[in-house]
Short mmCIF file of N, CA and C and ligand atoms in Angstrom, two decimals:
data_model
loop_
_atom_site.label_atom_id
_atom_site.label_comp_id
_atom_site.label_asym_id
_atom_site.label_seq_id
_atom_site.Cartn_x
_atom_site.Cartn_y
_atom_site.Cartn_z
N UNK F 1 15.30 -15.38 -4.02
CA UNK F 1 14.52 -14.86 -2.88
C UNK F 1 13.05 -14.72 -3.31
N UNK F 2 12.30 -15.49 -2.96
CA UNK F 2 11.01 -15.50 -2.97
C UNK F 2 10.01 -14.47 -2.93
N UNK F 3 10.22 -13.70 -1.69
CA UNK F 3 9.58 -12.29 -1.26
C UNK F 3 10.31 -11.43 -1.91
N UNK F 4 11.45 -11.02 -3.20
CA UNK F 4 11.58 -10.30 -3.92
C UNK F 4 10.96 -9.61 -4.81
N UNK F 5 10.45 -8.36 -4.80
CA UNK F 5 9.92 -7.90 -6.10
C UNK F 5 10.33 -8.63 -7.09
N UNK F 6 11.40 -7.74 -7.36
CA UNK F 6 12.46 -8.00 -8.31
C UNK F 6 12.82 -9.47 -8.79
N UNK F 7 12.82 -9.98 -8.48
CA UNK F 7 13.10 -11.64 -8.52
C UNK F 7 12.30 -12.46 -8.81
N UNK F 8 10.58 -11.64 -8.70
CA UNK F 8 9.43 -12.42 -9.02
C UNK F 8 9.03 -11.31 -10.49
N UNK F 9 9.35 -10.35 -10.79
CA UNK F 9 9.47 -9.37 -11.82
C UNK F 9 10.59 -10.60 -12.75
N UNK F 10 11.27 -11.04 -12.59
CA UNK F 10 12.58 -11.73 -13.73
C UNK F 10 12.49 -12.63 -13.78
N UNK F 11 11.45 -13.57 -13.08
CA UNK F 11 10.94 -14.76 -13.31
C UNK F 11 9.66 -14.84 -13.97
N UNK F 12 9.37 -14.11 -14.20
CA UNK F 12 7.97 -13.96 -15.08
C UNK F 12 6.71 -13.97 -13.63
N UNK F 13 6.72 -13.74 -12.46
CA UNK F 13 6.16 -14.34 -11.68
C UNK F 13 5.13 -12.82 -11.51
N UNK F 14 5.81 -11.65 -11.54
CA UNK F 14 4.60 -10.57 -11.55
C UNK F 14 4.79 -10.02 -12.92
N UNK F 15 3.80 -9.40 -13.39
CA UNK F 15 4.19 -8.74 -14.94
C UNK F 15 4.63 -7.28 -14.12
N UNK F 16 5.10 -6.74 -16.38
CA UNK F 16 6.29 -5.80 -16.34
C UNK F 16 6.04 -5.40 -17.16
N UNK F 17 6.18 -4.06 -18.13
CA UNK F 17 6.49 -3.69 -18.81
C UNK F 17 8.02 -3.93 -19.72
N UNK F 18 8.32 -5.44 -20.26
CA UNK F 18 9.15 -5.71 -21.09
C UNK F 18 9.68 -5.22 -22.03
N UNK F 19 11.24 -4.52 -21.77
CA UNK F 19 11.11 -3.71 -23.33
C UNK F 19 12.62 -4.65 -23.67
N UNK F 20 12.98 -4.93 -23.32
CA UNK F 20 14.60 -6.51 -23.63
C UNK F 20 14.80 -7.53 -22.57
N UNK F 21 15.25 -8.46 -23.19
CA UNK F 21 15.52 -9.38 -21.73
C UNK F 21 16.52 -9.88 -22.62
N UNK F 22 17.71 -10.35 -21.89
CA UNK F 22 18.73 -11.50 -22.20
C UNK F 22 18.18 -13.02 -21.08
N UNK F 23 19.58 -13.41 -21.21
CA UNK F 23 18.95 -14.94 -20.74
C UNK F 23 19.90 -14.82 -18.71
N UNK F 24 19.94 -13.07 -18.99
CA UNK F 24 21.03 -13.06 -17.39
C UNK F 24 20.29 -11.84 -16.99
N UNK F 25 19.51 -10.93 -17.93
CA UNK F 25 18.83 -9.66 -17.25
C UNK F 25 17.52 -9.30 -17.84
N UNK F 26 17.07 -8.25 -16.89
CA UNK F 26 15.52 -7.98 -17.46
C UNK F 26 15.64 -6.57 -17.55
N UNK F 27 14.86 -6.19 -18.97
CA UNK F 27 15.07 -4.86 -18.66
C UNK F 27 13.31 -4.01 -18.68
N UNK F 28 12.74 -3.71 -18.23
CA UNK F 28 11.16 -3.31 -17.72
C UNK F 28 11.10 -1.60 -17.63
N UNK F 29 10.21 -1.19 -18.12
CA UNK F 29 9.64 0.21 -17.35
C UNK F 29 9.20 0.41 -16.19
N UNK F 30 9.66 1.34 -15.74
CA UNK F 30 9.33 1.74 -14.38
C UNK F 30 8.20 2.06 -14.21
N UNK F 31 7.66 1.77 -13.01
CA UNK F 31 6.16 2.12 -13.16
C UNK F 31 6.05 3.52 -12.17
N UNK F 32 6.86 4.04 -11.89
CA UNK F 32 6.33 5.55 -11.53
C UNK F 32 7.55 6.05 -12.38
N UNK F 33 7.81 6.37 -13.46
CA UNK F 33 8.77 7.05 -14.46
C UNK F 33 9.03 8.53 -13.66
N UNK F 34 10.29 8.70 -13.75
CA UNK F 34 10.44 9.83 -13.46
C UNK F 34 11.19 11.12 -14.35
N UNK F 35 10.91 10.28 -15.92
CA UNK F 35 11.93 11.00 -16.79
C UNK F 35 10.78 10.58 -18.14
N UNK F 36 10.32 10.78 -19.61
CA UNK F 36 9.58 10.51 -20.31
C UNK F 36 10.30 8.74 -20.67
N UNK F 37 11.56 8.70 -20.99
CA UNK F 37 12.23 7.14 -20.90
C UNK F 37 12.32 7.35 -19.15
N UNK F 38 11.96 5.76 -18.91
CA UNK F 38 12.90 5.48 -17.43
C UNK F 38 12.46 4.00 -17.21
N UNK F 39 13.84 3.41 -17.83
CA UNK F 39 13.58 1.91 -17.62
C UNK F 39 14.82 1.41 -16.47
N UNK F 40 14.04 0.13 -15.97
CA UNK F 40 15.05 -0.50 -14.69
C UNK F 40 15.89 -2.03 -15.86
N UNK F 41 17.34 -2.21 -14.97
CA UNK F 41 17.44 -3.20 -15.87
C UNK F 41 18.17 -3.90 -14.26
N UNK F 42 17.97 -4.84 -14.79
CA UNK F 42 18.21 -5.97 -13.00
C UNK F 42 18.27 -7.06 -13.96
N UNK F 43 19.18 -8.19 -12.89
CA UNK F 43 19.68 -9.70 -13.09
C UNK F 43 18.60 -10.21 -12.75
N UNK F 44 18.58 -11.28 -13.42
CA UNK F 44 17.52 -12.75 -12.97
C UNK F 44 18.11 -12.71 -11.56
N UNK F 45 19.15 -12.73 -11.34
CA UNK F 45 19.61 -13.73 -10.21
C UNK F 45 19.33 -12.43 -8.89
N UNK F 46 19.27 -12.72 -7.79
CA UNK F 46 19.35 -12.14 -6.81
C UNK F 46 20.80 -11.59 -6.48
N UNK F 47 20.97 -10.14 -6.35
CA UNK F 47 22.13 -9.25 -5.85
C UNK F 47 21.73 -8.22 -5.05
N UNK F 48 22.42 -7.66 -3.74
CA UNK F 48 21.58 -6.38 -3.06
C UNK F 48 21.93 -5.27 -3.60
N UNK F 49 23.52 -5.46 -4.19
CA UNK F 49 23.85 -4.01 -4.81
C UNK F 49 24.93 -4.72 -6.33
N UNK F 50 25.38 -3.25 -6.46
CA UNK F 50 25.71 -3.54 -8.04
C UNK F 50 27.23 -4.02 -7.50
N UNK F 51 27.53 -3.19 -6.58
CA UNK F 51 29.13 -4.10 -5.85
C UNK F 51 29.14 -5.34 -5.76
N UNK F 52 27.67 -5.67 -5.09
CA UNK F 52 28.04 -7.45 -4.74
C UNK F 52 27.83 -7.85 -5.90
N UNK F 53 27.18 -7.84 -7.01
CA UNK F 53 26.68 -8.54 -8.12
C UNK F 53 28.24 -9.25 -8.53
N UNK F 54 29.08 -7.49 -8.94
CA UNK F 54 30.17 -7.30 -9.72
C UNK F 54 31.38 -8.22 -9.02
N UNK F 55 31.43 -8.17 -7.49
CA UNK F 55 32.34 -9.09 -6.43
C UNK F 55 32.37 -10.94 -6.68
N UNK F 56 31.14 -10.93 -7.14
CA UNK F 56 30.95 -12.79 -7.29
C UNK F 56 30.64 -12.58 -8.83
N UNK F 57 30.35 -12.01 -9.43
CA UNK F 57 30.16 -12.01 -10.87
C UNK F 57 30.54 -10.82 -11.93
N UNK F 58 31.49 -11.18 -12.09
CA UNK F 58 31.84 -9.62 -13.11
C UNK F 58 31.27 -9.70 -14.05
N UNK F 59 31.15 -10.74 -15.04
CA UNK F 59 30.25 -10.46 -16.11
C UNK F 59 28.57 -9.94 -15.79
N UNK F 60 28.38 -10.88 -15.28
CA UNK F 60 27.01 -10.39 -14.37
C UNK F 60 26.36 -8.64 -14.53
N UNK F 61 27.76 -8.39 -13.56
CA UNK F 61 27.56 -7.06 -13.84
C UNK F 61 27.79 -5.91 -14.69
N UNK F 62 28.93 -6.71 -16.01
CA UNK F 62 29.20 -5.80 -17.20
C UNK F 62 28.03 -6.12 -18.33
N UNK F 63 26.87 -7.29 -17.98
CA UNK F 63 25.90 -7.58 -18.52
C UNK F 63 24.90 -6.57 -18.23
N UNK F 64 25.06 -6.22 -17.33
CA UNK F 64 23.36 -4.65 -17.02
C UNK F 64 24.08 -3.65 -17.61
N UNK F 65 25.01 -3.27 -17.75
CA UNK F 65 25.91 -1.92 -18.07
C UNK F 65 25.90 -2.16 -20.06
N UNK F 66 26.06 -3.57 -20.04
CA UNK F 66 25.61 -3.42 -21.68
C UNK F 66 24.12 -3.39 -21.68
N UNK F 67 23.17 -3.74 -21.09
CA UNK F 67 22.05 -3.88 -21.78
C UNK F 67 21.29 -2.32 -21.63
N UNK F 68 21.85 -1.88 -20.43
CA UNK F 68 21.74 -0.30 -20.46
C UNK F 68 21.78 0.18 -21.49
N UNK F 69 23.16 0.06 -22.54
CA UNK F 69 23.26 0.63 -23.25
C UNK F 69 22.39 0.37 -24.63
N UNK F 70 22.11 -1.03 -24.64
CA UNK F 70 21.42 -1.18 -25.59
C UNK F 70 19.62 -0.94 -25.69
N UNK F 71 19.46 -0.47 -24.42
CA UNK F 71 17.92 -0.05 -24.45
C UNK F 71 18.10 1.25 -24.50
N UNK F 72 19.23 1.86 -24.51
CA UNK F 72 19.37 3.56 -24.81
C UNK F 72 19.28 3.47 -26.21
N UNK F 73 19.98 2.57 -26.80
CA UNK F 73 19.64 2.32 -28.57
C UNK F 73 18.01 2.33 -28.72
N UNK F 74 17.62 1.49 -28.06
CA UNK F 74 16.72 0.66 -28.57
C UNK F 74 15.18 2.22 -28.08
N UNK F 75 15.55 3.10 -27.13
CA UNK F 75 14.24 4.06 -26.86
C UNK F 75 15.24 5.19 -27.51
N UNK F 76 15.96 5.32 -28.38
CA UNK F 76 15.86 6.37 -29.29
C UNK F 76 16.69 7.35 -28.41
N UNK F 77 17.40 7.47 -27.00
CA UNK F 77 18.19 8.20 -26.24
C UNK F 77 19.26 7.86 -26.25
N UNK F 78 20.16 7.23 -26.67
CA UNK F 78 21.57 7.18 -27.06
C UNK F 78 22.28 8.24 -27.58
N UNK F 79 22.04 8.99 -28.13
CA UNK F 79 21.97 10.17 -29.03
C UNK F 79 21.73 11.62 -28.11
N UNK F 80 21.09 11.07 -27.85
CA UNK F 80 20.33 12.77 -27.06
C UNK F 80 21.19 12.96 -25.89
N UNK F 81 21.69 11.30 -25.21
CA UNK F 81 21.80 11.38 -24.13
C UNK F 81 20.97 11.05 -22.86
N UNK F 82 21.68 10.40 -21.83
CA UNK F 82 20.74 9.78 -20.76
C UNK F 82 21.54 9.66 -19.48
N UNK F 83 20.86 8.85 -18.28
CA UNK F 83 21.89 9.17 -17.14
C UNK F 83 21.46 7.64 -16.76
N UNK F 84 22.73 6.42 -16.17
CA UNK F 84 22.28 5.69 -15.77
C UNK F 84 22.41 5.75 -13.89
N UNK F 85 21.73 5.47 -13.29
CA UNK F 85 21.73 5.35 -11.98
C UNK F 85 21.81 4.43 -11.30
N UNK F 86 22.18 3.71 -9.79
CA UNK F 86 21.76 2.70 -9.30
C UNK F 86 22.26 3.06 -7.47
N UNK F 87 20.99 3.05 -6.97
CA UNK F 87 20.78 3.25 -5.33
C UNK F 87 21.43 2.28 -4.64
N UNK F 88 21.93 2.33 -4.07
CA UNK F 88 22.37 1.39 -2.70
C UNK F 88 22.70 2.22 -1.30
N UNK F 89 21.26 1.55 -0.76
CA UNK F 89 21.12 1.55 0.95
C UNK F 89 20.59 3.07 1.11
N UNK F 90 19.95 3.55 2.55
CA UNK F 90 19.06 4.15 2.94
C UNK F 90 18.93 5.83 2.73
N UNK F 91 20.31 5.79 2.32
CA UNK F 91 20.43 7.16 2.60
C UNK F 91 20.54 7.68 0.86
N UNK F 92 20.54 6.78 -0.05
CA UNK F 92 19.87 6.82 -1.14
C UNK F 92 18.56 6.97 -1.92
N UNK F 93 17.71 6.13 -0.79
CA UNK F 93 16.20 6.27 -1.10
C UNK F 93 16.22 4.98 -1.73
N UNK F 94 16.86 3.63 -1.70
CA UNK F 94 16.47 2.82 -2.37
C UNK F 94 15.81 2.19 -1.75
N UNK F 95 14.87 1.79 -3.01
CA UNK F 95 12.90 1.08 -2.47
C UNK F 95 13.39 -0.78 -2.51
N UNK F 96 14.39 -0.98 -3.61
CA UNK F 96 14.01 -2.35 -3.87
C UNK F 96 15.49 -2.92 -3.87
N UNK F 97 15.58 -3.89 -2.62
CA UNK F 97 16.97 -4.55 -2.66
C UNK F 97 17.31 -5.49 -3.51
N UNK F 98 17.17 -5.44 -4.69
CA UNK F 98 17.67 -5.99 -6.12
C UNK F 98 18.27 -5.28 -6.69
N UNK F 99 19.62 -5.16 -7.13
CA UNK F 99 20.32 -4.66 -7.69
C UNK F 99 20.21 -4.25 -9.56
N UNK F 100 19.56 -3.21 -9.53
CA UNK F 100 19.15 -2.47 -10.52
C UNK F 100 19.75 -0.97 -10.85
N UNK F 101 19.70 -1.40 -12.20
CA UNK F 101 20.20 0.37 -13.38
C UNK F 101 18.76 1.02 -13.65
N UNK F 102 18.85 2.49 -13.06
CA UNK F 102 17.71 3.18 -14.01
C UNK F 102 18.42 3.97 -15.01
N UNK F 103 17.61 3.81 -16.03
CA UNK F 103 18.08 4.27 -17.41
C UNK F 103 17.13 5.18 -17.59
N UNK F 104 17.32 7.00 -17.22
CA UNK F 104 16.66 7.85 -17.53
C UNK F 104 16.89 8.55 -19.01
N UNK F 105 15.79 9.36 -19.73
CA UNK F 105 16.11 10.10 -20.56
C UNK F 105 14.93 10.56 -21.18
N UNK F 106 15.42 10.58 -22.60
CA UNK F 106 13.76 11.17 -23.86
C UNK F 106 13.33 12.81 -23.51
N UNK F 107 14.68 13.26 -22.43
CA UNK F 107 14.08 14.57 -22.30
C UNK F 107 15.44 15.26 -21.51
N UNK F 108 15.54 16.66 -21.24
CA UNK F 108 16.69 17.23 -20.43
C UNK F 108 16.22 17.19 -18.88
N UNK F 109 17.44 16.30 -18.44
CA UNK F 109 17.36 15.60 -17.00
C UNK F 109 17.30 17.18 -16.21
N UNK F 110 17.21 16.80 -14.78
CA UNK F 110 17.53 18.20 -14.07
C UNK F 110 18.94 17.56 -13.14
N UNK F 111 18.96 18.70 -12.00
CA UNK F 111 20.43 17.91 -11.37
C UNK F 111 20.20 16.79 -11.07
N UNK F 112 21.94 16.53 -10.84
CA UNK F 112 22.01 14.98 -10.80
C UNK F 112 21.25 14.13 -9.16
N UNK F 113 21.12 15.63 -7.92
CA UNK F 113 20.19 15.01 -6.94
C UNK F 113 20.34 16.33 -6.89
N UNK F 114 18.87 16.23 -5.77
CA UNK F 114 18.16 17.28 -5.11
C UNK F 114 19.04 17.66 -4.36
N UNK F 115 19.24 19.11 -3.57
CA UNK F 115 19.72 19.56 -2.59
C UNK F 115 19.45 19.16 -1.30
N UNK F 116 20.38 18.38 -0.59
CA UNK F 116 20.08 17.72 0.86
C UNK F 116 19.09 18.39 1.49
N UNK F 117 17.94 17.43 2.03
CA UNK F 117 17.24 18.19 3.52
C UNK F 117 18.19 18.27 4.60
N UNK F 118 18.41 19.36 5.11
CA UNK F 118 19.12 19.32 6.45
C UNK F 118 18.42 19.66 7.73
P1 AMP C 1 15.07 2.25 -6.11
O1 AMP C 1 14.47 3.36 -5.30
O2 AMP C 1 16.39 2.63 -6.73
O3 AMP C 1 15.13 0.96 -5.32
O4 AMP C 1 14.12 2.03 -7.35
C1 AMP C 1 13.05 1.13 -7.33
C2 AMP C 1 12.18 1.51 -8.49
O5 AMP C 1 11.30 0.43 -8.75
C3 AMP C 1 11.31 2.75 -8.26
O6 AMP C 1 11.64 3.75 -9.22
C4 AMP C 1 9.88 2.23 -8.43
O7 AMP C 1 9.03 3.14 -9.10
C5 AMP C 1 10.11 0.97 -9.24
N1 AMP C 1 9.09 -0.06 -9.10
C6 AMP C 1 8.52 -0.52 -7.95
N2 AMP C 1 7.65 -1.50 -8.21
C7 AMP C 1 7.66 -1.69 -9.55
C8 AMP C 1 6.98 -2.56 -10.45
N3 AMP C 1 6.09 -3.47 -10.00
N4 AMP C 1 7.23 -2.45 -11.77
C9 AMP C 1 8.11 -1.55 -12.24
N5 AMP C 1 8.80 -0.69 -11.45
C10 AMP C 1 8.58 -0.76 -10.13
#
C-alpha cells in the first residue's frame, strides 16, 4: 500500500529511527515515545491487524513477537521488564493501520490503560 506510513517506513521510503530489521520486519523508535524505551516493530509486508497478519501468515506473525523480544535484549529491558502492545481499530486509539508491536519499557510502566471516559 503506497499511502502507508508504515509500508513506506519498511521500505526505506521515509526514514526511522532503526534499531533491528530482519529481512520480514522493522523494528524503529517511536517518534512520540511514551515510555524512556518505546519501539514499534511491524512487517515489511502490509497487515491491518496482528489477527490478519497471523490468519495468512503465522510465521509472519511469530516473527514480530520474536523480534520484540530481541530488541528487549538488545535496549537493556528484558530484565527489568516491559509490556508489549498492539491496537486494533477505533476504540483503541489506533493511529496507523499497519499492524505493529509497541515495545514499552527502561522505566516502571503505569496501568495497563487509562480509566474509560464515560
Ligand atoms: P497506534 O496508535 O497503535 O497506531 O500507534 C502508532 C504509533 O506510531 C504512535 O505511537 C505514533 O507516535 C507512531 N508514529 C507515527 N508516525 C511515526 C513515524 N514517522 N515514525 C515513528 N513512529 C511514528
Amino acid at each position: 500500500m503506497s499511502d502507508c506510513l508504515f509500508c513506506r517506513i519498511g521500505a526505506g521510503e521515509i526514514p526511522a529511527e532503526v534499531v533491528l530489521e530482519t529481512e520480514t520486519t522493522l523494528a524503529f523508535r517511536d517518534i512520540t515515545p511514551h515510555a524512556r524505551v518505546h519501539v514499534l516493530v511491524i512487517p515489511r509486508e502490509h497487515h491491518d491487524s496482528l489477527a490478519g497478519l497471523a490468519e495468512v501468515d503465522a510465521q509472519g506473525a511469530a516473527d514480530l513477537a520474536v523480534v520484540a523480544g530481541q530488541v528487549a535484549q538488545q535496549e537493556g529491558i528484558a530484565e527489568s521488564g516491559y509490556r508489549v502492545i498492539s491496537n486494533v481499530g477505533p476504540d483503541s486509539g489506533q493511529e496507523v493501520p499497519h499492524v505493529h508491536l509497541h515495545v514499552l519499557g527502561g522505566e516502571r510502566l503505569g496501568p495497563l490503560v487509562q480509566p474509560a471516559q464515560r
